[in-house]
mmCIF file of C-alpha atoms in Angstrom:
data_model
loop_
_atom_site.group_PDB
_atom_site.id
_atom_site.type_symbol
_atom_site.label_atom_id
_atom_site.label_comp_id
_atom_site.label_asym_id
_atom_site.label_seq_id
_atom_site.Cartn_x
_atom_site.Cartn_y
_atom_site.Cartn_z
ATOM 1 C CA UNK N 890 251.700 148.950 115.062
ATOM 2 C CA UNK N 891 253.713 145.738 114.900
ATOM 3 C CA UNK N 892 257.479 145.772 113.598
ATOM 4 C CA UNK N 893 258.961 143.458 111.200
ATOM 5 C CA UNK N 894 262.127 142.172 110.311
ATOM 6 C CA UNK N 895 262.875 141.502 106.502
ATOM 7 C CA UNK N 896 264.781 138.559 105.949
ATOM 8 C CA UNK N 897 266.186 137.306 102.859
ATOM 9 C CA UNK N 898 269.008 134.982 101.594
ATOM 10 C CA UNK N 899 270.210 135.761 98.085
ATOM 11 C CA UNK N 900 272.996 135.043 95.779
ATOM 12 C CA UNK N 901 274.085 136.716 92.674
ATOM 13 C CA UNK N 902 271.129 139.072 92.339
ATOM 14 C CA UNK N 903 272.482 141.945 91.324
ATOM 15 C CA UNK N 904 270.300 142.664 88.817
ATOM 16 C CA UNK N 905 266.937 142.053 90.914
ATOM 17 C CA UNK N 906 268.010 142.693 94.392
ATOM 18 C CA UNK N 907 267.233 146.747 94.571
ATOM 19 C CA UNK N 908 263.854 146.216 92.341
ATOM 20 C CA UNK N 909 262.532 144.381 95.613
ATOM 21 C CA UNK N 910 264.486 146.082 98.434
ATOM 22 C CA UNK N 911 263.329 149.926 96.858
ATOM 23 C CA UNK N 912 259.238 148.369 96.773
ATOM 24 C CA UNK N 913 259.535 147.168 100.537
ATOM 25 C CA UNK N 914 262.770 148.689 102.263
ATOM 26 C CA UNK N 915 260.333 151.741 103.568
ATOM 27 C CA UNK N 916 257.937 149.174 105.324
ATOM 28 C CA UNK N 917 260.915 147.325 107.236
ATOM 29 C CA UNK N 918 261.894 148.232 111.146
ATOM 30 C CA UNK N 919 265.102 146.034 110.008
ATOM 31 C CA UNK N 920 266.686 144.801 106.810
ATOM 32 C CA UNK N 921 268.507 141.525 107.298
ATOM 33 C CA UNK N 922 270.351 139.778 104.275
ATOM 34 C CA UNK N 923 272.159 136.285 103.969
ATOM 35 C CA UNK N 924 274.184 135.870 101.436
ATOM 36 C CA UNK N 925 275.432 132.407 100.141
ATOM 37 C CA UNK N 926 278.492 132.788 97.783
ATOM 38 C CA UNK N 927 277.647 135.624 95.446
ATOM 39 C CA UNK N 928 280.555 136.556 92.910
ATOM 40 C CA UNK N 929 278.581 139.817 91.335
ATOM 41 C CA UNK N 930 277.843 143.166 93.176
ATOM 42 C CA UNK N 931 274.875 141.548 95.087
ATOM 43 C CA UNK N 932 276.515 142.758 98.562
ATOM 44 C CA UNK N 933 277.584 145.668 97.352
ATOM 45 C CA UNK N 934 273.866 146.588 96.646
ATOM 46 C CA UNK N 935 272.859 144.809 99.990
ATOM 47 C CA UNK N 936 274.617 147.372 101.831
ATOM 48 C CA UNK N 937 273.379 150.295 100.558
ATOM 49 C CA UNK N 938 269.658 149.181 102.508
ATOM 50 C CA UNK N 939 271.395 147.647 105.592
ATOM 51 C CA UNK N 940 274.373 147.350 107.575
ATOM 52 C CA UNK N 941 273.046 143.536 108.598
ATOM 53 C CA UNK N 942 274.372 141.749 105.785
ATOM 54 C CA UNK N 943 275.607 138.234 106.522
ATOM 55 C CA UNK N 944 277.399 135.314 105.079
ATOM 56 C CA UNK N 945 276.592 132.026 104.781
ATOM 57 C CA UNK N 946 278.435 128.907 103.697
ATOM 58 C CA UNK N 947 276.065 127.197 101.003
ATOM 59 C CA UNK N 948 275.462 123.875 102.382
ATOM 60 C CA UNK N 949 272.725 123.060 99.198
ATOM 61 C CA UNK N 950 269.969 123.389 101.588
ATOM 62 C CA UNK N 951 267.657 126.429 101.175
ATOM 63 C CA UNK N 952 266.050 126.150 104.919
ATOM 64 C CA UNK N 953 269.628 125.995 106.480
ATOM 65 C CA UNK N 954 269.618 129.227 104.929
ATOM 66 C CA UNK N 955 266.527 130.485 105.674
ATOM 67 C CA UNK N 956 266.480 129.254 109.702
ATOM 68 C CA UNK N 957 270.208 130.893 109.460
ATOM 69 C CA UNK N 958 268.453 134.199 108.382
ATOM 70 C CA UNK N 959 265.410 133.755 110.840
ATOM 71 C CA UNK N 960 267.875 133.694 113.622
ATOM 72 C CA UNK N 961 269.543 136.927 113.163
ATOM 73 C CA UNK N 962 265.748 138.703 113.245
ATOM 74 C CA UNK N 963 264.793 141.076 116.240
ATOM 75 C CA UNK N 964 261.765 142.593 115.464
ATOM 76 C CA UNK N 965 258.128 141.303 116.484
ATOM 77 C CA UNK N 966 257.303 139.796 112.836
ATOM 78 C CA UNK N 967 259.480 138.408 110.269
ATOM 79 C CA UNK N 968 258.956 139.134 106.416
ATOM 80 C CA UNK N 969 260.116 136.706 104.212
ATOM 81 C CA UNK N 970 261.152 137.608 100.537
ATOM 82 C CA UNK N 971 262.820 136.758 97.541
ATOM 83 C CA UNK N 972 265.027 138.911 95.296
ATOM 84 C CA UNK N 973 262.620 138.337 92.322
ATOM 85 C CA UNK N 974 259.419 139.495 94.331
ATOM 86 C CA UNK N 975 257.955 143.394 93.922
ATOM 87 C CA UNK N 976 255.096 145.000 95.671
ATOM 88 C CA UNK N 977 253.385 147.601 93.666
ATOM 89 C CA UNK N 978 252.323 150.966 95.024
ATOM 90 C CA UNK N 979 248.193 149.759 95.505
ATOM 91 C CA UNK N 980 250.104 146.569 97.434
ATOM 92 C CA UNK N 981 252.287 148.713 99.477
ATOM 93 C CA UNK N 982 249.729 150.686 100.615
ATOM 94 C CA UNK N 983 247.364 147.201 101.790
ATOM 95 C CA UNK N 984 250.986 145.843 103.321
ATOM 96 C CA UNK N 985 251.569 149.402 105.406
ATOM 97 C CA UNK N 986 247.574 149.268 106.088
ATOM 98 C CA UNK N 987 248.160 145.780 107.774
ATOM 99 C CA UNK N 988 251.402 146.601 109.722
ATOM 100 C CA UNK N 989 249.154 149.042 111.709
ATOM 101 C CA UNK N 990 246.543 147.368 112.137
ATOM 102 C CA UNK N 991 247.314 143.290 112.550
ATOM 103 C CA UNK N 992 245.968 141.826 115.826
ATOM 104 C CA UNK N 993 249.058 140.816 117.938
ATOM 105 C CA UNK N 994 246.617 137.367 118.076
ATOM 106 C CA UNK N 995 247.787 136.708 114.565
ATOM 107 C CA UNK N 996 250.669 133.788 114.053
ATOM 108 C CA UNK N 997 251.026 133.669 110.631
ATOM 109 C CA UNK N 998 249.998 136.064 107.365
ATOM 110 C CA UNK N 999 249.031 135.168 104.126
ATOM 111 C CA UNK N 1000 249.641 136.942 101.516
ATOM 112 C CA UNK N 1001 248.800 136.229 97.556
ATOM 113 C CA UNK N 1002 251.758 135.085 95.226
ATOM 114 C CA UNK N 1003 250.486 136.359 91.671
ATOM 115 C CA UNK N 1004 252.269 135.985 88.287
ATOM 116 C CA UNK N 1005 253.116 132.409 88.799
ATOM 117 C CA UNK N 1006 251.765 131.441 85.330
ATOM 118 C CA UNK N 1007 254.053 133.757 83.598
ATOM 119 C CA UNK N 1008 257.591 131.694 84.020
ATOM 120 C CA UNK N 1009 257.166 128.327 84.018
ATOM 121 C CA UNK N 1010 256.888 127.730 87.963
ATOM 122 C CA UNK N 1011 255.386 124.151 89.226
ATOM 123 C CA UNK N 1012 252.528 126.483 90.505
ATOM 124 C CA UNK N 1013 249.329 125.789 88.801
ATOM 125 C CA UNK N 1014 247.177 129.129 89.757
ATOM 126 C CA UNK N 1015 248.491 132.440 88.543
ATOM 127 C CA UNK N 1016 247.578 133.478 92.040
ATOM 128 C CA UNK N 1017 247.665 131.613 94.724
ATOM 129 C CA UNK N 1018 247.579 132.579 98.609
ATOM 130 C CA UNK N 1019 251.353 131.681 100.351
ATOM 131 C CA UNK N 1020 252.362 132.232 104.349
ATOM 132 C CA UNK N 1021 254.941 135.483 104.058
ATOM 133 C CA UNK N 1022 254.753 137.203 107.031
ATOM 134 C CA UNK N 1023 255.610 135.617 110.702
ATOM 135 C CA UNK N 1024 255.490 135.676 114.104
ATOM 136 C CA UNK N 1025 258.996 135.141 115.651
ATOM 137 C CA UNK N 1026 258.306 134.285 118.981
ATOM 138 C CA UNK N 1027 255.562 132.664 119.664
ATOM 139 C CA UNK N 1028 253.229 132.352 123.668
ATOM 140 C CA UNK N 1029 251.175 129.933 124.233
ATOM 141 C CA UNK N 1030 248.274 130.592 126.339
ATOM 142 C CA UNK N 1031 245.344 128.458 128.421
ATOM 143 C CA UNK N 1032 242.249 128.662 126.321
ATOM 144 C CA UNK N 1033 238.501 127.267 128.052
ATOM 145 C CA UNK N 1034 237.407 127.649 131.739
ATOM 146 C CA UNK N 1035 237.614 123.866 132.060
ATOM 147 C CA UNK N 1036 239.221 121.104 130.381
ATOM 148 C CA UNK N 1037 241.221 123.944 129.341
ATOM 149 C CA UNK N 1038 243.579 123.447 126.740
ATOM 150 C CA UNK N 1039 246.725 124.977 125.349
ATOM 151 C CA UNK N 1040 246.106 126.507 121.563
ATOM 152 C CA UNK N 1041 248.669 124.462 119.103
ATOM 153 C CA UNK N 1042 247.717 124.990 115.798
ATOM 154 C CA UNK N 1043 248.503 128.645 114.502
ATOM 155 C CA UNK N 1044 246.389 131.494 114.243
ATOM 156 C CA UNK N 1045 246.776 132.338 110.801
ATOM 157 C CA UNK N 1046 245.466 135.687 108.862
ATOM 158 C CA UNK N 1047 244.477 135.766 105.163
ATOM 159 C CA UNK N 1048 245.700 138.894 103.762
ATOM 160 C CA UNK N 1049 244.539 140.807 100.693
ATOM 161 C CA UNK N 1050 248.225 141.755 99.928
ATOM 162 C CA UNK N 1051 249.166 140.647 96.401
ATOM 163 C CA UNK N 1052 253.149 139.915 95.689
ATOM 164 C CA UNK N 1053 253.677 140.228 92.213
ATOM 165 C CA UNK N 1054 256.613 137.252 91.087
ATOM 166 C CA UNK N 1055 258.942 138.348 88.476
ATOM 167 C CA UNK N 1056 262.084 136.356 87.870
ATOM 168 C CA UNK N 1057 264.235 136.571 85.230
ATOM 169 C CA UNK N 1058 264.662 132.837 83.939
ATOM 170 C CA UNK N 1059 263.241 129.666 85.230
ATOM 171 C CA UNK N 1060 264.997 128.129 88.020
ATOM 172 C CA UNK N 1061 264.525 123.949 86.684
ATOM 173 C CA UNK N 1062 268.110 123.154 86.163
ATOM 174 C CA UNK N 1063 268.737 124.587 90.088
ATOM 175 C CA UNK N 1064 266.230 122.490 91.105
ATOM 176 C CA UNK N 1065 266.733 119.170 89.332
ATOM 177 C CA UNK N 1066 270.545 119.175 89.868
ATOM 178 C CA UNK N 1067 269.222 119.231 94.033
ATOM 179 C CA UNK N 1068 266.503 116.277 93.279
ATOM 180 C CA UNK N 1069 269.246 114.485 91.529
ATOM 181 C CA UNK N 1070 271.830 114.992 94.518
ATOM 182 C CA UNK N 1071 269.016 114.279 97.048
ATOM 183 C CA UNK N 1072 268.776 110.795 94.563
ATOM 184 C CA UNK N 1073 272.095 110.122 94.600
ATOM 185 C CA UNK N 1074 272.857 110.496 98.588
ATOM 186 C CA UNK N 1075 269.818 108.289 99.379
ATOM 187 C CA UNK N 1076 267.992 111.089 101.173
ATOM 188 C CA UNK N 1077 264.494 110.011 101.032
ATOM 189 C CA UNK N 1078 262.018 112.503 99.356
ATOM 190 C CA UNK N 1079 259.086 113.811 100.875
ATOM 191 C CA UNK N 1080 255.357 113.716 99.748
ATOM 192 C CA UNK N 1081 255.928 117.095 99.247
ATOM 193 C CA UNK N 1082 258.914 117.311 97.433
ATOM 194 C CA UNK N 1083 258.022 113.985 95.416
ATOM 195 C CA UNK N 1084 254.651 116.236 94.308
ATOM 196 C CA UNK N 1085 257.220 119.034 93.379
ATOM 197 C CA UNK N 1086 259.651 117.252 91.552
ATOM 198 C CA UNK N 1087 256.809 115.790 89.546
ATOM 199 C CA UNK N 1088 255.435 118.755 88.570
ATOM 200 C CA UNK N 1089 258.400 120.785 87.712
ATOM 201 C CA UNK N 1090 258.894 117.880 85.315
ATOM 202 C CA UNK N 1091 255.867 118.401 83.217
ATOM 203 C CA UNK N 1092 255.804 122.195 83.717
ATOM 204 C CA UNK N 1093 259.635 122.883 82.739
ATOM 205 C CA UNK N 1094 261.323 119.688 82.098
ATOM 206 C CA UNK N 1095 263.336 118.989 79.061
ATOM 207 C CA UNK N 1096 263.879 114.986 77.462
ATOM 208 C CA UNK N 1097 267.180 114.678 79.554
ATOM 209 C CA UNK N 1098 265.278 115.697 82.571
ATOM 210 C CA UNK N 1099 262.536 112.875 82.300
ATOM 211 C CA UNK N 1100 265.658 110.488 81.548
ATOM 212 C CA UNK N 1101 267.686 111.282 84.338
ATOM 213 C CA UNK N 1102 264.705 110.923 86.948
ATOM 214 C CA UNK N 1103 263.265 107.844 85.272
ATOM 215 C CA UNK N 1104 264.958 105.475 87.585
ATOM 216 C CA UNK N 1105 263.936 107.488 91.176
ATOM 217 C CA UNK N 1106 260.384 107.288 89.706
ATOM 218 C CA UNK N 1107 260.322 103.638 88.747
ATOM 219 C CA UNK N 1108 261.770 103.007 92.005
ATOM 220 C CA UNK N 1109 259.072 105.232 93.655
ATOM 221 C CA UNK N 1110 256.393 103.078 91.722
ATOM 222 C CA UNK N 1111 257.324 99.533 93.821
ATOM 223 C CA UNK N 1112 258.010 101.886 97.029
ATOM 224 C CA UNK N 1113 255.097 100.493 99.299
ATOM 225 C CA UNK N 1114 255.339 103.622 101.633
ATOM 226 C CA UNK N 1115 254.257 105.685 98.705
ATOM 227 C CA UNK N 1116 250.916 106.795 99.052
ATOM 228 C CA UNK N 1117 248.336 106.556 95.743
ATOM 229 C CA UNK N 1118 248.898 109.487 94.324
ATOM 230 C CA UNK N 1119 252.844 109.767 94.679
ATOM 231 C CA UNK N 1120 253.193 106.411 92.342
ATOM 232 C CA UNK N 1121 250.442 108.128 89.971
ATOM 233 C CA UNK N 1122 252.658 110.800 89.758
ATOM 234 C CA UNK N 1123 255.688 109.045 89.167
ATOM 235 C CA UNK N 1124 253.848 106.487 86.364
ATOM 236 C CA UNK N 1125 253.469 109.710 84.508
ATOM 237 C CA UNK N 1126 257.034 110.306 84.775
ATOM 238 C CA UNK N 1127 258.145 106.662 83.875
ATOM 239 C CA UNK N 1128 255.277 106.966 81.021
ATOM 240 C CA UNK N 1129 257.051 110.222 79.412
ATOM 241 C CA UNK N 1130 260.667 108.882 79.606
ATOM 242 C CA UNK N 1131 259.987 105.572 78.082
ATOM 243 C CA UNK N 1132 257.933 107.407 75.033
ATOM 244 C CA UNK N 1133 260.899 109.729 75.084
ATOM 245 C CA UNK N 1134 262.785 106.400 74.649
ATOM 246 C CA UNK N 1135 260.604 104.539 72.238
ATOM 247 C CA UNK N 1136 260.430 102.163 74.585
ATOM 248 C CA UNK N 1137 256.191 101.182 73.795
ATOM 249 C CA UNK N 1138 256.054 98.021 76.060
ATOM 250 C CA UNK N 1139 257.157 100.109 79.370
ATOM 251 C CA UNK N 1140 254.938 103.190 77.530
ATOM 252 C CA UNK N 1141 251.750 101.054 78.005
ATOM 253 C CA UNK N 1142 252.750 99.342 81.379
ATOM 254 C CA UNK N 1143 253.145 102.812 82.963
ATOM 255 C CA UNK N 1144 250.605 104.742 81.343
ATOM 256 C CA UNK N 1145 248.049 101.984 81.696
ATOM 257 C CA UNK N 1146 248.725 102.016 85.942
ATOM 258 C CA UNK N 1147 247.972 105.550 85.494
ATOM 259 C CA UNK N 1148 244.833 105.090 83.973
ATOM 260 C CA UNK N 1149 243.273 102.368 86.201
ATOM 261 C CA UNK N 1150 244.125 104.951 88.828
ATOM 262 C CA UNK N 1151 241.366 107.065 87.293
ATOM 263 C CA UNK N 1152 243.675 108.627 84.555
ATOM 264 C CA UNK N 1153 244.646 112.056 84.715
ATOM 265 C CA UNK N 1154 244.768 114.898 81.602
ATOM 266 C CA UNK N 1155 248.893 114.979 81.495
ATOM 267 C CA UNK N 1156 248.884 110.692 80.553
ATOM 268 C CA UNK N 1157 245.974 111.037 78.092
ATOM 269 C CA UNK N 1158 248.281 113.948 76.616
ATOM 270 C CA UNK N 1159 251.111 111.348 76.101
ATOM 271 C CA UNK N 1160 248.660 108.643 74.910
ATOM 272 C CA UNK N 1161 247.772 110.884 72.257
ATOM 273 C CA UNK N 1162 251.238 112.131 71.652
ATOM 274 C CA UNK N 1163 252.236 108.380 71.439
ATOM 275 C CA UNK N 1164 249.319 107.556 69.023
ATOM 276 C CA UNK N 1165 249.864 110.573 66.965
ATOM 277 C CA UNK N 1166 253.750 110.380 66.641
ATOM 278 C CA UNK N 1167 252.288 106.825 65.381
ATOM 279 C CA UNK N 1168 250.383 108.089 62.823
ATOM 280 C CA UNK N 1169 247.067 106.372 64.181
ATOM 281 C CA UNK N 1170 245.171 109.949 64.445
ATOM 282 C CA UNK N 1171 241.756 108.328 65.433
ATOM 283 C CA UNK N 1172 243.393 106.972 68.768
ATOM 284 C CA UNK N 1173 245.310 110.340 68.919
ATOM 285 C CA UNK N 1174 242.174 112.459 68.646
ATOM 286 C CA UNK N 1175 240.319 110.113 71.475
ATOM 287 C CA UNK N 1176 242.850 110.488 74.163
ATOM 288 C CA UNK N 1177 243.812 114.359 73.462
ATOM 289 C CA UNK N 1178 240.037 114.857 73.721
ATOM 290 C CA UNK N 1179 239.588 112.591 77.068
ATOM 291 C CA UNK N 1180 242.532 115.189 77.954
ATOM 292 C CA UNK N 1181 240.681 118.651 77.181
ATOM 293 C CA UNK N 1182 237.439 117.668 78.527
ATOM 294 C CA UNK N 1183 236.910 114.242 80.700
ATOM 295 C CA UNK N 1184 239.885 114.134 82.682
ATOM 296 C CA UNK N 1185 241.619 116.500 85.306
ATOM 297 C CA UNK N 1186 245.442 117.949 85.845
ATOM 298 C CA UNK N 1187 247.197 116.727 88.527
ATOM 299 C CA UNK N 1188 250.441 118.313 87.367
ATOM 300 C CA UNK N 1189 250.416 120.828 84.905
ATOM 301 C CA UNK N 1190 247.507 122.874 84.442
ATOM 302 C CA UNK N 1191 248.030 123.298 80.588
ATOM 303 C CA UNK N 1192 247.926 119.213 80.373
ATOM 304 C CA UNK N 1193 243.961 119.857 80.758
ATOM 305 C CA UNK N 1194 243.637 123.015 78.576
ATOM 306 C CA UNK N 1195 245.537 124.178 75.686
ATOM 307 C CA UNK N 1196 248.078 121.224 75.083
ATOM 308 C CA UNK N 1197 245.464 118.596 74.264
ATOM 309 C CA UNK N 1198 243.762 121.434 72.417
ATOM 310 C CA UNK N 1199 246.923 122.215 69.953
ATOM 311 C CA UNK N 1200 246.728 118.053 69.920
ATOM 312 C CA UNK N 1201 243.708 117.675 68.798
ATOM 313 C CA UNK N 1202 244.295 120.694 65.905
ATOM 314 C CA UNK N 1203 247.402 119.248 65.025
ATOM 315 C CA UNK N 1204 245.522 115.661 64.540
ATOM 316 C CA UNK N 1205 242.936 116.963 62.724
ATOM 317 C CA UNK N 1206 246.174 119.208 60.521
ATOM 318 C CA UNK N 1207 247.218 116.339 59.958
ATOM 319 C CA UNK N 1208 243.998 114.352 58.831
ATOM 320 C CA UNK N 1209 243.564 117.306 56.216
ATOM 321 C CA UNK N 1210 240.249 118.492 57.922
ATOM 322 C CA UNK N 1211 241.283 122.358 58.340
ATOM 323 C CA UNK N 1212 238.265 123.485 59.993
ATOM 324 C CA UNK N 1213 238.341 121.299 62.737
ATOM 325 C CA UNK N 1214 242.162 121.886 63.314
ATOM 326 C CA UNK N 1215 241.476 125.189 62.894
ATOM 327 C CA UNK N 1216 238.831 125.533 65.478
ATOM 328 C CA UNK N 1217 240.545 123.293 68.051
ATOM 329 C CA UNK N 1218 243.498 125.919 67.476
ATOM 330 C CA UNK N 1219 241.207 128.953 68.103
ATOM 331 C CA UNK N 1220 240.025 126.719 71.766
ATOM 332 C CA UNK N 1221 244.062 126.558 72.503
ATOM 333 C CA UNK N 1222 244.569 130.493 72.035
ATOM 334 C CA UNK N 1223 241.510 131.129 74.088
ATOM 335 C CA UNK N 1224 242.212 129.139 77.146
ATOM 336 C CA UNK N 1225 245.900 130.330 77.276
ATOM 337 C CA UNK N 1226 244.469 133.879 76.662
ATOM 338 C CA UNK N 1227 242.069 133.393 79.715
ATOM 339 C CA UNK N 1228 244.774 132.234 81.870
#
């Protein structure tokens, strides 16, 4: 049986922090918690499951954190977790199943993130499969009786244990204040993060949020060490703020660059929005359609489901047929209902 270290950083989580630690506590060799400036009873909690309760000086950098946690870890494996994460009794049982049985061979677990749909996260699968369990020290061994070789990549294990995700608010405004201070320091953003900041846009983002990112993404758009599909991304972004702003010429410049990159569901969602707000419901009704059934999300999974669904039933509202609207309405319901 292999033993694990739990580490987690947390801050203010006094109302989530026992939900977690009381599903997972039993399953831990060690409990180790990093905290980063909490003013509530979070600590105070903390303490009653471990005496290794650290503190950290927030530095706005979650993997400063998280490396800072890593270090202070002892056992074989290392369990990462969040305050907001719970692991029912049938999952508790597959996670214990897998601590006695998991091939020392094995790097790096897997282990499915479900609920994502539920709370607004950038995530675009209700359940998705996310690395959560590690190895903290790692060998590397000769592999191959000649031209033998050294095995680099990971061994990684795809578990059937599901983490169920239950915050209690959406963390967007966390998130864009960091994109916005990353912005304003000139720290470059990554491919990844530049997908993620995107994304958390169309999934949670208000007006002022498309505002205040409008000029990053413009700038993104001439960046030439911006792959394809990073100025896509940020067109749609440029697209949304300037129909935010009324602002049609920029509209079409940015929504058309989208579309002769093979279009995507979430622009065809603002062309209609555009045409609609415009009372031109034929146009509305083409795009919102093109939307809901010839284009893909690249985004927001809804952009390709029941938003250009509602679209198309509020065009059609609008046009005083009420059995079209109304059907397109029942298509909305059903596809949210089968998410």
């Amino acid at each position: 049986m292999i033993t694990i270290s739990l580490c987690m950083i947390v801050k203010n989580e006094e109302r989530l922090l026992a939900r977690c630690l009381n599903s997972v506590a039993d399953l831990m060799d060690e409990i180790i918690i990093v905290d980063t400036g909490s003013t509530d009873r979070t600590k105070e909690i903390a303490a009653q499951y471990t005496d290794k309760l650290y503190d950290f000086e927030w530095v706005n950098d979650f993997s400063a954190a998280r490396n800072f946690a890593f270090s202070k870890a002892g056992m074989e494996y290392i369990y990462s977790a969040d305050a907001d994460e719970v692991l029912d009794e049938e999952n508790r049982g597959a996670f214990r199943k897998l601590k006695e049985t998991l091939l020392p061979q094995i790097d790096i677990v897997q282990m499915y993130y479900a609920n994502q749909l539920s709370f607004g996260t950038i995530y675009n699968y209700d359940k998705e499969l996310r690395p959560k369990l590690f190895k903290r020290l790692r060998t590397f061994t000769w592999t191959e009786p000649i031209h033998e070789q050294v095995i680099l990549e990971p061994v990684i294990y795809d578990s059937d244990v599901t983490i169920t995700h239950m915050p209690e608010n959406n963390h967007k405004d966390r998130d864009f204040a960091s994109f916005e201070r990353m912005v304003s320091t000139g720290e470059r953003i990554s491919k990844r993060l530049h997908n993620i900041y995107v994304k958390e846009l169309f999934v949670s983002g208000e007006d002022q949020d498309f505002l205040a990112a409008e000029p990053f993404f413009e700038a993104s758009c001439l960046d030439t060490e911006r792959s394809l599909d990073e100025i896509k991304e940020a067109a749609c972004v440029v697209a949304r703020a300037a129909r935010i702003r009324q602002d049609t010429a920029k509209f079409f410049k940015y929504a058309l660059k989208v579309v002769a990159c093979d279009g995507c569901a979430e622009i065809c969602c603002e062309l209609g929005q555009y045409f609609m707000e415009h009372n031109e419901l034929d146009e509305a009704i083409i795009w919102y359609y093109n939307g809901a059934y010839e284009t893909e999300s690249i985004l927001n999974i809804h952009s390709g489901g029941d938003i250009p669904l509602n679209g198309l039933a509020e065009c059609y509202r609008l046009a005083g047929n009420k059995e079209q609207a109304d059907e397109y309405g029942k298509l909305a319901s059903e596809w949210k209902r089968d998410r």
